[in-house]
C-alpha cells in the first residue's frame, strides 16, 4: 500500500486511477418512454427519412413559386384554388401552373407544388355568383372558405422551398440519430419516437454503496447529543449519485471500530459496483479507512492525498476491478471530491461521452487568493449586474454545509496559479 498522504495532483492521480480501472458496461433494452437520463449503449440509425413527405410550416396555399415571382400588393399574382389537402391525409390533387390548394401547418404538400404562401399574404377574389349570394346572406361565405374553384390574389413573391419542410430535411434514412454515449434528454426521446424507434439499448446504472463513518455521526432523524452531528454526507452523496445517473445504496453509519467498519465495507463491496466511504480518511491515530479499503482487493489503494482544497485527504482505490473511494468527512469537501473523481467514474461506467458538467462564464466579484501547487475549488454565487454575469465568492470552512447552500457553482483555481484577480473572467462549474 502506498505511503499515506503521498499527495498527488488531481491530473496525475486520475491518470494512475484510470490505468487500473477496468471499464465494464452492462446494458439493458428498455422502452424509450422510460429512458430519460439514461445513457445510450448503442448508436441509433434512422430507419427512414424524417419527414417522409414534404410538409407545410404555415397555414396557406401550396403553389408553384414561379407563379408568384414579381407579385406585390399593387400587382398581385392570381391563382385558382382547386381544392384542399386535409390534415392526416395524402395530397390527391396535383398542382399545375396557375393553380394552388389549401394546406395547413404540418400538412402534406401536393405534387407539383414547391412553396406555400401564408394565408395572411393573400386575398380572396369573390366570383360574381358568390358576391350575389353574399349580398343576400353575408355570413355564408368567409374570405377563405373552401368553396372550389375560386381565385386568390398573392400579394408577395415566394422562393422555391419557402415555408416547406422537405423530405429528409430533419434526418435522412441511414443517418445517425443519436450516438452511443449520449445521456438522453426529453428532446432526444421525441426524436427517437418520431422515426418509430420505441426501444433503445442503454447502460445499466452503476450501483454505488455509500457508507458514513464516525462515532459522532447519527441519523438525521435523531437529535444529536453532546459532540454528535447528523449524517449529511450519506444523503448529499446519494443525491449526487442520482445526478450522475447511478443508483445509490445507503449502507448506514459505521462506528470507529475496525471490525464493524470492515464488516460493513465488505457488505457494501459485495452489493455494489462502486463503494464510497466518507470520513476517516485523514491522517490520525483513529484512521482505519485506508486499512479497510486496502483489504478489499488488489491492487488496492492507488492514491491517498490530492493537492486540492477542500478535499486533500482523499483515497482512490481499485479493488478486484471495483472503484473504491475514501472521501473527507467535511460535507463541502466530500461534495467537491465527489464531483472531481466519483462522478466522472460513474459516467465512464455508463459509457457517457460529452462534457460532464455545465459551465457558465462570469466575472469575479472579489479576488481569490491561492497558493501554487494545489487546485482550489471556491463556491460562488452568481449575480446579474447590468448585462454581465458576476461570480461572488462564498468563503467558508469545509465543514459548513450552508456554504454550498448559498452557492450556485464553484470556480477552479488552477494548480499553477496564486489566485484570480477581481473582475477577471472565470469558468463557473455547476
Short mmCIF file of N, CA and C in Angstrom, two decimals, residues 184-337:
data_model
loop_
_atom_site.label_atom_id
_atom_site.label_comp_id
_atom_site.label_asym_id
_atom_site.label_seq_id
_atom_site.Cartn_x
_atom_site.Cartn_y
_atom_site.Cartn_z
N UNK A 184 -29.73 10.70 -22.46
CA UNK A 184 -30.94 11.06 -23.18
C UNK A 184 -31.71 12.17 -22.48
N UNK A 185 -32.04 13.20 -23.25
CA UNK A 185 -32.82 14.34 -22.79
C UNK A 185 -34.27 14.19 -23.28
N UNK A 186 -35.19 15.02 -22.77
CA UNK A 186 -36.57 14.92 -23.26
C UNK A 186 -36.68 15.06 -24.77
N UNK A 187 -35.94 16.00 -25.37
CA UNK A 187 -36.00 16.17 -26.83
C UNK A 187 -35.49 14.94 -27.55
N UNK A 188 -34.50 14.24 -26.97
CA UNK A 188 -33.98 13.02 -27.60
C UNK A 188 -35.06 11.95 -27.68
N UNK A 189 -35.85 11.83 -26.62
CA UNK A 189 -36.92 10.83 -26.63
C UNK A 189 -37.91 11.14 -27.75
N UNK A 190 -38.23 12.42 -27.92
CA UNK A 190 -39.13 12.80 -29.00
C UNK A 190 -38.53 12.48 -30.36
N UNK A 191 -37.23 12.74 -30.54
CA UNK A 191 -36.58 12.45 -31.82
C UNK A 191 -36.58 10.97 -32.14
N UNK A 192 -36.37 10.12 -31.14
CA UNK A 192 -36.40 8.67 -31.36
C UNK A 192 -37.79 8.21 -31.75
N UNK A 193 -38.79 8.67 -31.03
CA UNK A 193 -40.16 8.24 -31.32
C UNK A 193 -40.62 8.76 -32.67
N UNK A 194 -40.12 9.91 -33.10
CA UNK A 194 -40.52 10.49 -34.38
C UNK A 194 -40.15 9.60 -35.55
N UNK A 195 -39.09 8.81 -35.42
CA UNK A 195 -38.70 7.90 -36.51
C UNK A 195 -39.12 6.46 -36.19
N UNK A 196 -40.01 6.29 -35.23
CA UNK A 196 -40.58 4.97 -34.96
C UNK A 196 -39.73 4.08 -34.08
N UNK A 197 -38.71 4.64 -33.43
CA UNK A 197 -37.87 3.83 -32.53
C UNK A 197 -38.48 3.90 -31.14
N UNK A 198 -38.97 2.77 -30.66
CA UNK A 198 -39.69 2.73 -29.37
C UNK A 198 -38.89 2.04 -28.28
N UNK A 199 -37.77 1.39 -28.63
CA UNK A 199 -36.92 0.75 -27.64
C UNK A 199 -35.46 1.11 -27.93
N UNK A 200 -34.66 1.25 -26.88
CA UNK A 200 -33.25 1.56 -27.03
C UNK A 200 -32.44 0.71 -26.04
N UNK A 201 -31.18 0.49 -26.39
CA UNK A 201 -30.26 -0.21 -25.51
C UNK A 201 -29.45 0.83 -24.74
N UNK A 202 -29.52 0.75 -23.43
CA UNK A 202 -28.88 1.75 -22.57
C UNK A 202 -27.98 1.06 -21.55
N UNK A 203 -27.07 1.84 -20.98
CA UNK A 203 -26.21 1.32 -19.92
C UNK A 203 -27.02 1.17 -18.64
N UNK A 204 -26.76 0.10 -17.94
CA UNK A 204 -27.37 -0.07 -16.63
C UNK A 204 -26.69 0.88 -15.65
N UNK A 205 -27.46 1.54 -14.79
CA UNK A 205 -26.83 2.46 -13.83
C UNK A 205 -25.97 1.71 -12.83
N UNK A 206 -24.73 2.16 -12.62
CA UNK A 206 -23.89 1.51 -11.61
C UNK A 206 -24.51 1.65 -10.22
N UNK A 207 -24.35 0.62 -9.41
CA UNK A 207 -24.83 0.67 -8.02
C UNK A 207 -23.69 1.19 -7.15
N UNK A 208 -24.00 2.21 -6.35
CA UNK A 208 -22.98 2.88 -5.54
C UNK A 208 -23.35 2.73 -4.07
N UNK A 209 -22.54 1.98 -3.34
CA UNK A 209 -22.75 1.83 -1.90
C UNK A 209 -22.10 3.00 -1.18
N UNK A 210 -22.89 3.70 -0.35
CA UNK A 210 -22.42 4.89 0.35
C UNK A 210 -22.43 4.61 1.85
N UNK A 211 -21.25 4.75 2.44
CA UNK A 211 -21.06 4.39 3.85
C UNK A 211 -20.47 5.58 4.58
N UNK A 212 -21.13 6.01 5.65
CA UNK A 212 -20.58 7.05 6.50
C UNK A 212 -19.90 6.42 7.71
N UNK A 213 -18.95 7.14 8.28
CA UNK A 213 -18.19 6.59 9.40
C UNK A 213 -18.00 7.64 10.48
N UNK A 214 -18.05 7.20 11.73
CA UNK A 214 -17.72 8.08 12.85
C UNK A 214 -18.63 7.86 14.04
N UNK A 215 -18.02 7.78 15.24
CA UNK A 215 -18.82 7.64 16.47
C UNK A 215 -19.70 8.87 16.70
N UNK A 216 -19.29 10.00 16.15
CA UNK A 216 -20.03 11.24 16.39
C UNK A 216 -21.21 11.43 15.44
N UNK A 217 -21.34 10.55 14.41
CA UNK A 217 -22.35 10.73 13.37
C UNK A 217 -23.61 9.94 13.74
N UNK A 218 -24.76 10.61 13.70
CA UNK A 218 -26.04 9.97 13.99
C UNK A 218 -26.99 10.21 12.83
N UNK A 219 -28.04 9.39 12.68
CA UNK A 219 -29.00 9.59 11.59
C UNK A 219 -29.69 10.95 11.70
N UNK A 220 -30.13 11.50 10.57
CA UNK A 220 -30.79 12.82 10.60
C UNK A 220 -32.06 12.84 11.44
N UNK A 221 -32.69 11.69 11.62
CA UNK A 221 -33.92 11.62 12.41
C UNK A 221 -33.66 11.69 13.91
N UNK A 222 -32.41 11.57 14.29
CA UNK A 222 -32.07 11.52 15.71
C UNK A 222 -31.56 12.89 16.17
N UNK A 223 -31.96 13.29 17.37
CA UNK A 223 -31.45 14.54 17.94
C UNK A 223 -30.03 14.33 18.44
N UNK A 224 -29.07 15.08 17.91
CA UNK A 224 -27.67 14.85 18.31
C UNK A 224 -27.46 15.18 19.79
N UNK A 225 -26.66 14.35 20.43
CA UNK A 225 -26.23 14.63 21.79
C UNK A 225 -24.97 15.47 21.78
N UNK A 226 -24.38 15.71 22.94
CA UNK A 226 -23.14 16.48 23.01
C UNK A 226 -22.04 15.83 22.16
N UNK A 227 -21.41 16.62 21.29
CA UNK A 227 -20.33 16.13 20.45
C UNK A 227 -20.78 15.33 19.24
N UNK A 228 -22.10 15.24 18.99
CA UNK A 228 -22.61 14.47 17.86
C UNK A 228 -23.11 15.40 16.75
N UNK A 229 -23.15 14.87 15.53
CA UNK A 229 -23.66 15.62 14.37
C UNK A 229 -24.55 14.69 13.55
N UNK A 230 -25.50 15.27 12.84
CA UNK A 230 -26.35 14.48 11.96
C UNK A 230 -25.59 14.07 10.70
N UNK A 231 -25.94 12.91 10.17
CA UNK A 231 -25.33 12.41 8.94
C UNK A 231 -25.83 13.23 7.75
N UNK A 232 -24.97 14.03 7.18
CA UNK A 232 -25.28 14.80 5.98
C UNK A 232 -24.78 14.09 4.73
N UNK A 233 -23.57 13.55 4.83
CA UNK A 233 -22.89 13.06 3.64
C UNK A 233 -23.64 11.94 2.92
N UNK A 234 -24.24 11.02 3.67
CA UNK A 234 -24.93 9.92 3.01
C UNK A 234 -25.96 10.43 2.02
N UNK A 235 -26.64 11.49 2.38
CA UNK A 235 -27.76 11.96 1.57
C UNK A 235 -27.33 12.92 0.47
N UNK A 236 -26.35 13.78 0.75
CA UNK A 236 -25.85 14.63 -0.32
C UNK A 236 -25.12 13.79 -1.38
N UNK A 237 -24.35 12.79 -0.95
CA UNK A 237 -23.65 11.94 -1.91
C UNK A 237 -24.63 11.06 -2.68
N UNK A 238 -25.71 10.64 -2.04
CA UNK A 238 -26.74 9.87 -2.75
C UNK A 238 -27.39 10.73 -3.83
N UNK A 239 -27.65 12.00 -3.51
CA UNK A 239 -28.24 12.90 -4.50
C UNK A 239 -27.28 13.13 -5.67
N UNK A 240 -26.00 13.31 -5.38
CA UNK A 240 -25.01 13.46 -6.45
C UNK A 240 -24.90 12.19 -7.28
N UNK A 241 -25.06 11.04 -6.63
CA UNK A 241 -25.05 9.76 -7.35
C UNK A 241 -26.21 9.69 -8.33
N UNK A 242 -27.40 10.06 -7.87
CA UNK A 242 -28.57 10.12 -8.75
C UNK A 242 -28.30 11.04 -9.93
N UNK A 243 -27.74 12.20 -9.66
CA UNK A 243 -27.49 13.17 -10.73
C UNK A 243 -26.52 12.61 -11.76
N UNK A 244 -25.60 11.77 -11.34
CA UNK A 244 -24.64 11.16 -12.27
C UNK A 244 -25.22 9.94 -12.97
N UNK A 245 -26.50 9.64 -12.73
CA UNK A 245 -27.16 8.54 -13.42
C UNK A 245 -26.97 7.19 -12.79
N UNK A 246 -26.47 7.14 -11.56
CA UNK A 246 -26.20 5.88 -10.90
C UNK A 246 -27.23 5.65 -9.79
N UNK A 247 -27.17 4.46 -9.19
CA UNK A 247 -28.15 4.04 -8.17
C UNK A 247 -27.48 3.99 -6.80
N UNK A 248 -27.84 4.88 -5.90
CA UNK A 248 -27.21 4.86 -4.57
C UNK A 248 -27.80 3.79 -3.67
N UNK A 249 -26.94 3.20 -2.86
CA UNK A 249 -27.37 2.25 -1.82
C UNK A 249 -26.83 2.77 -0.50
N UNK A 250 -27.70 3.21 0.38
CA UNK A 250 -27.27 3.76 1.66
C UNK A 250 -26.98 2.61 2.63
N UNK A 251 -25.74 2.56 3.08
CA UNK A 251 -25.29 1.46 3.95
C UNK A 251 -25.37 1.83 5.42
N UNK A 252 -25.65 3.09 5.72
CA UNK A 252 -25.73 3.49 7.11
C UNK A 252 -24.42 4.04 7.64
N UNK A 253 -24.28 4.02 8.96
CA UNK A 253 -23.14 4.64 9.65
C UNK A 253 -22.35 3.57 10.38
N UNK A 254 -21.05 3.55 10.15
CA UNK A 254 -20.17 2.61 10.85
C UNK A 254 -19.48 3.32 12.00
N UNK A 255 -19.38 2.70 13.15
CA UNK A 255 -18.65 3.30 14.27
C UNK A 255 -17.15 3.24 14.03
N UNK A 256 -16.41 3.94 14.85
CA UNK A 256 -14.96 3.94 14.75
C UNK A 256 -14.38 2.69 15.40
N UNK A 257 -14.76 1.56 14.84
CA UNK A 257 -14.24 0.28 15.29
C UNK A 257 -13.84 -0.51 14.05
N UNK A 258 -12.61 -0.96 14.02
CA UNK A 258 -12.09 -1.62 12.83
C UNK A 258 -12.96 -2.77 12.38
N UNK A 259 -13.38 -3.62 13.30
CA UNK A 259 -14.18 -4.79 12.92
C UNK A 259 -15.51 -4.40 12.33
N UNK A 260 -16.20 -3.43 12.94
CA UNK A 260 -17.51 -3.00 12.45
C UNK A 260 -17.39 -2.32 11.09
N UNK A 261 -16.39 -1.43 10.93
CA UNK A 261 -16.19 -0.75 9.66
C UNK A 261 -15.82 -1.74 8.57
N UNK A 262 -14.95 -2.69 8.89
CA UNK A 262 -14.53 -3.68 7.90
C UNK A 262 -15.69 -4.54 7.45
N UNK A 263 -16.55 -4.96 8.39
CA UNK A 263 -17.70 -5.81 8.04
C UNK A 263 -18.67 -5.06 7.14
N UNK A 264 -18.95 -3.79 7.46
CA UNK A 264 -19.89 -3.02 6.66
C UNK A 264 -19.30 -2.70 5.29
N UNK A 265 -18.00 -2.45 5.23
CA UNK A 265 -17.35 -2.18 3.95
C UNK A 265 -17.38 -3.42 3.06
N UNK A 266 -17.14 -4.61 3.63
CA UNK A 266 -17.20 -5.84 2.82
C UNK A 266 -18.62 -6.08 2.31
N UNK A 267 -19.62 -5.78 3.15
CA UNK A 267 -21.00 -5.93 2.70
C UNK A 267 -21.30 -4.96 1.55
N UNK A 268 -20.84 -3.73 1.67
CA UNK A 268 -21.03 -2.75 0.61
C UNK A 268 -20.33 -3.18 -0.67
N UNK A 269 -19.12 -3.72 -0.53
CA UNK A 269 -18.34 -4.16 -1.68
C UNK A 269 -19.04 -5.29 -2.42
N UNK A 270 -19.71 -6.17 -1.69
CA UNK A 270 -20.42 -7.30 -2.31
C UNK A 270 -21.69 -6.84 -3.01
N UNK A 271 -22.33 -5.79 -2.51
CA UNK A 271 -23.61 -5.36 -3.05
C UNK A 271 -23.48 -4.46 -4.28
N UNK A 272 -22.40 -3.70 -4.38
CA UNK A 272 -22.36 -2.58 -5.32
C UNK A 272 -21.24 -2.72 -6.33
N UNK A 273 -21.30 -1.84 -7.34
CA UNK A 273 -20.24 -1.73 -8.35
C UNK A 273 -19.18 -0.71 -7.95
N UNK A 274 -19.57 0.21 -7.06
CA UNK A 274 -18.68 1.27 -6.59
C UNK A 274 -18.94 1.44 -5.10
N UNK A 275 -17.87 1.69 -4.34
CA UNK A 275 -18.02 1.92 -2.90
C UNK A 275 -17.46 3.30 -2.56
N UNK A 276 -18.25 4.06 -1.79
CA UNK A 276 -17.84 5.39 -1.33
C UNK A 276 -17.93 5.42 0.19
N UNK A 277 -16.81 5.68 0.85
CA UNK A 277 -16.77 5.80 2.32
C UNK A 277 -16.40 7.22 2.65
N UNK A 278 -17.26 7.89 3.42
CA UNK A 278 -16.95 9.27 3.80
C UNK A 278 -16.51 9.31 5.26
N UNK A 279 -15.53 10.17 5.53
CA UNK A 279 -14.89 10.37 6.84
C UNK A 279 -13.86 9.29 7.09
N UNK A 280 -12.95 9.57 8.00
CA UNK A 280 -11.95 8.59 8.40
C UNK A 280 -10.79 8.45 7.46
N UNK A 281 -10.66 9.35 6.44
CA UNK A 281 -9.54 9.20 5.50
C UNK A 281 -8.38 10.12 5.82
N UNK A 282 -8.50 10.98 6.84
CA UNK A 282 -7.40 11.87 7.17
C UNK A 282 -6.38 11.15 8.05
N UNK A 283 -5.21 11.75 8.16
CA UNK A 283 -4.14 11.13 8.95
C UNK A 283 -4.43 11.36 10.43
N UNK A 284 -4.67 10.31 11.17
CA UNK A 284 -4.89 10.40 12.61
C UNK A 284 -4.72 9.00 13.18
N UNK A 285 -4.63 8.94 14.50
CA UNK A 285 -4.46 7.64 15.14
C UNK A 285 -5.72 6.81 15.00
N UNK A 286 -6.86 7.45 14.67
CA UNK A 286 -8.10 6.70 14.53
C UNK A 286 -8.39 6.37 13.07
N UNK A 287 -7.44 6.64 12.18
CA UNK A 287 -7.67 6.40 10.76
C UNK A 287 -7.68 4.90 10.48
N UNK A 288 -8.82 4.40 10.04
CA UNK A 288 -8.94 2.98 9.70
C UNK A 288 -9.41 2.78 8.27
N UNK A 289 -9.88 3.85 7.63
CA UNK A 289 -10.46 3.71 6.29
C UNK A 289 -9.45 3.12 5.31
N UNK A 290 -8.22 3.64 5.33
CA UNK A 290 -7.22 3.13 4.39
C UNK A 290 -6.96 1.65 4.62
N UNK A 291 -6.87 1.23 5.87
CA UNK A 291 -6.64 -0.19 6.17
C UNK A 291 -7.79 -1.05 5.68
N UNK A 292 -9.01 -0.57 5.88
CA UNK A 292 -10.19 -1.35 5.45
C UNK A 292 -10.26 -1.43 3.93
N UNK A 293 -10.02 -0.31 3.24
CA UNK A 293 -10.07 -0.32 1.77
C UNK A 293 -8.98 -1.21 1.20
N UNK A 294 -7.78 -1.14 1.77
CA UNK A 294 -6.68 -1.95 1.26
C UNK A 294 -6.97 -3.44 1.35
N UNK A 295 -7.80 -3.83 2.31
CA UNK A 295 -8.11 -5.25 2.49
C UNK A 295 -9.21 -5.76 1.57
N UNK A 296 -9.82 -4.86 0.78
CA UNK A 296 -10.94 -5.28 -0.07
C UNK A 296 -10.50 -5.99 -1.33
N UNK A 297 -9.29 -5.77 -1.80
CA UNK A 297 -8.84 -6.44 -3.02
C UNK A 297 -7.63 -5.76 -3.61
N UNK A 298 -7.15 -6.31 -4.71
CA UNK A 298 -5.95 -5.82 -5.38
C UNK A 298 -6.32 -4.96 -6.59
N UNK A 299 -5.49 -3.98 -6.99
CA UNK A 299 -4.23 -3.58 -6.35
C UNK A 299 -4.41 -2.76 -5.08
N UNK A 300 -5.67 -2.34 -4.78
CA UNK A 300 -5.89 -1.61 -3.54
C UNK A 300 -5.73 -0.11 -3.70
N UNK A 301 -5.20 0.53 -2.66
CA UNK A 301 -5.10 1.99 -2.67
C UNK A 301 -4.04 2.44 -3.67
N UNK A 302 -4.44 3.38 -4.56
CA UNK A 302 -3.54 3.94 -5.55
C UNK A 302 -3.09 5.34 -5.17
N UNK A 303 -3.98 6.08 -4.55
CA UNK A 303 -3.70 7.48 -4.18
C UNK A 303 -4.28 7.73 -2.80
N UNK A 304 -3.48 8.35 -1.93
CA UNK A 304 -4.01 8.83 -0.65
C UNK A 304 -3.49 10.25 -0.46
N UNK A 305 -4.33 11.20 -0.91
CA UNK A 305 -3.97 12.60 -0.80
C UNK A 305 -3.96 13.28 -2.16
N UNK A 306 -4.80 14.32 -2.31
CA UNK A 306 -4.86 15.11 -3.53
C UNK A 306 -4.46 16.55 -3.21
N UNK A 307 -3.77 17.18 -4.15
CA UNK A 307 -3.36 18.57 -3.95
C UNK A 307 -4.51 19.49 -4.34
N UNK A 308 -5.61 19.39 -3.58
CA UNK A 308 -6.77 20.24 -3.80
C UNK A 308 -7.24 20.80 -2.45
N UNK A 309 -7.97 21.90 -2.53
CA UNK A 309 -8.62 22.43 -1.34
C UNK A 309 -10.01 22.90 -1.74
N UNK A 310 -11.06 22.41 -1.07
CA UNK A 310 -11.04 21.42 0.02
C UNK A 310 -10.97 20.00 -0.54
N UNK A 311 -10.54 19.06 0.28
CA UNK A 311 -10.56 17.66 -0.10
C UNK A 311 -9.24 16.96 -0.16
N UNK A 312 -8.21 17.51 0.48
CA UNK A 312 -6.88 16.89 0.42
C UNK A 312 -6.86 15.44 0.87
N UNK A 313 -7.50 15.06 2.01
CA UNK A 313 -7.41 13.65 2.46
C UNK A 313 -8.37 12.73 1.72
N UNK A 314 -8.06 12.47 0.45
CA UNK A 314 -8.91 11.63 -0.42
C UNK A 314 -8.18 10.35 -0.77
N UNK A 315 -8.93 9.24 -0.83
CA UNK A 315 -8.38 7.94 -1.21
C UNK A 315 -9.01 7.50 -2.53
N UNK A 316 -8.16 7.09 -3.48
CA UNK A 316 -8.62 6.46 -4.71
C UNK A 316 -8.06 5.05 -4.73
N UNK A 317 -8.94 4.08 -4.96
CA UNK A 317 -8.51 2.69 -4.96
C UNK A 317 -9.29 1.90 -6.01
N UNK A 318 -8.67 0.84 -6.49
CA UNK A 318 -9.36 -0.16 -7.31
C UNK A 318 -9.10 -1.50 -6.65
N UNK A 319 -10.18 -2.17 -6.25
CA UNK A 319 -10.07 -3.43 -5.52
C UNK A 319 -10.77 -4.53 -6.30
N UNK A 320 -9.98 -5.45 -6.85
CA UNK A 320 -10.52 -6.54 -7.66
C UNK A 320 -11.47 -6.02 -8.73
N UNK A 321 -11.07 -4.96 -9.39
CA UNK A 321 -11.84 -4.42 -10.52
C UNK A 321 -12.90 -3.41 -10.15
N UNK A 322 -13.13 -3.14 -8.87
CA UNK A 322 -14.15 -2.19 -8.46
C UNK A 322 -13.52 -0.92 -7.92
N UNK A 323 -14.03 0.26 -8.33
CA UNK A 323 -13.51 1.50 -7.76
C UNK A 323 -14.02 1.70 -6.33
N UNK A 324 -13.13 2.14 -5.46
CA UNK A 324 -13.46 2.42 -4.07
C UNK A 324 -12.87 3.78 -3.73
N UNK A 325 -13.68 4.63 -3.07
CA UNK A 325 -13.26 5.98 -2.75
C UNK A 325 -13.39 6.23 -1.26
N UNK A 326 -12.38 6.87 -0.68
CA UNK A 326 -12.46 7.38 0.68
C UNK A 326 -12.51 8.89 0.61
N UNK A 327 -13.65 9.47 0.99
CA UNK A 327 -13.83 10.91 0.90
C UNK A 327 -13.69 11.56 2.27
N UNK A 328 -13.30 12.83 2.29
CA UNK A 328 -13.24 13.53 3.58
C UNK A 328 -14.62 13.58 4.23
N UNK A 329 -14.64 13.75 5.54
CA UNK A 329 -15.90 13.80 6.25
C UNK A 329 -16.59 15.15 6.18
N UNK A 330 -15.83 16.22 5.97
CA UNK A 330 -16.45 17.54 5.88
C UNK A 330 -17.39 17.59 4.67
N UNK A 331 -18.62 18.05 4.85
CA UNK A 331 -19.61 17.97 3.76
C UNK A 331 -19.20 18.67 2.48
N UNK A 332 -18.64 19.88 2.59
CA UNK A 332 -18.24 20.60 1.39
C UNK A 332 -17.11 19.84 0.68
N UNK A 333 -16.14 19.38 1.44
CA UNK A 333 -15.03 18.62 0.85
C UNK A 333 -15.54 17.36 0.16
N UNK A 334 -16.45 16.65 0.82
CA UNK A 334 -16.97 15.41 0.25
C UNK A 334 -17.67 15.66 -1.07
N UNK A 335 -18.45 16.74 -1.16
CA UNK A 335 -19.18 17.02 -2.40
C UNK A 335 -18.24 17.49 -3.50
N UNK A 336 -17.25 18.30 -3.16
CA UNK A 336 -16.28 18.75 -4.16
C UNK A 336 -15.53 17.55 -4.75
N UNK A 337 -15.05 16.65 -3.87
CA UNK A 337 -14.28 15.50 -4.35
C UNK A 337 -15.17 14.52 -5.11
#
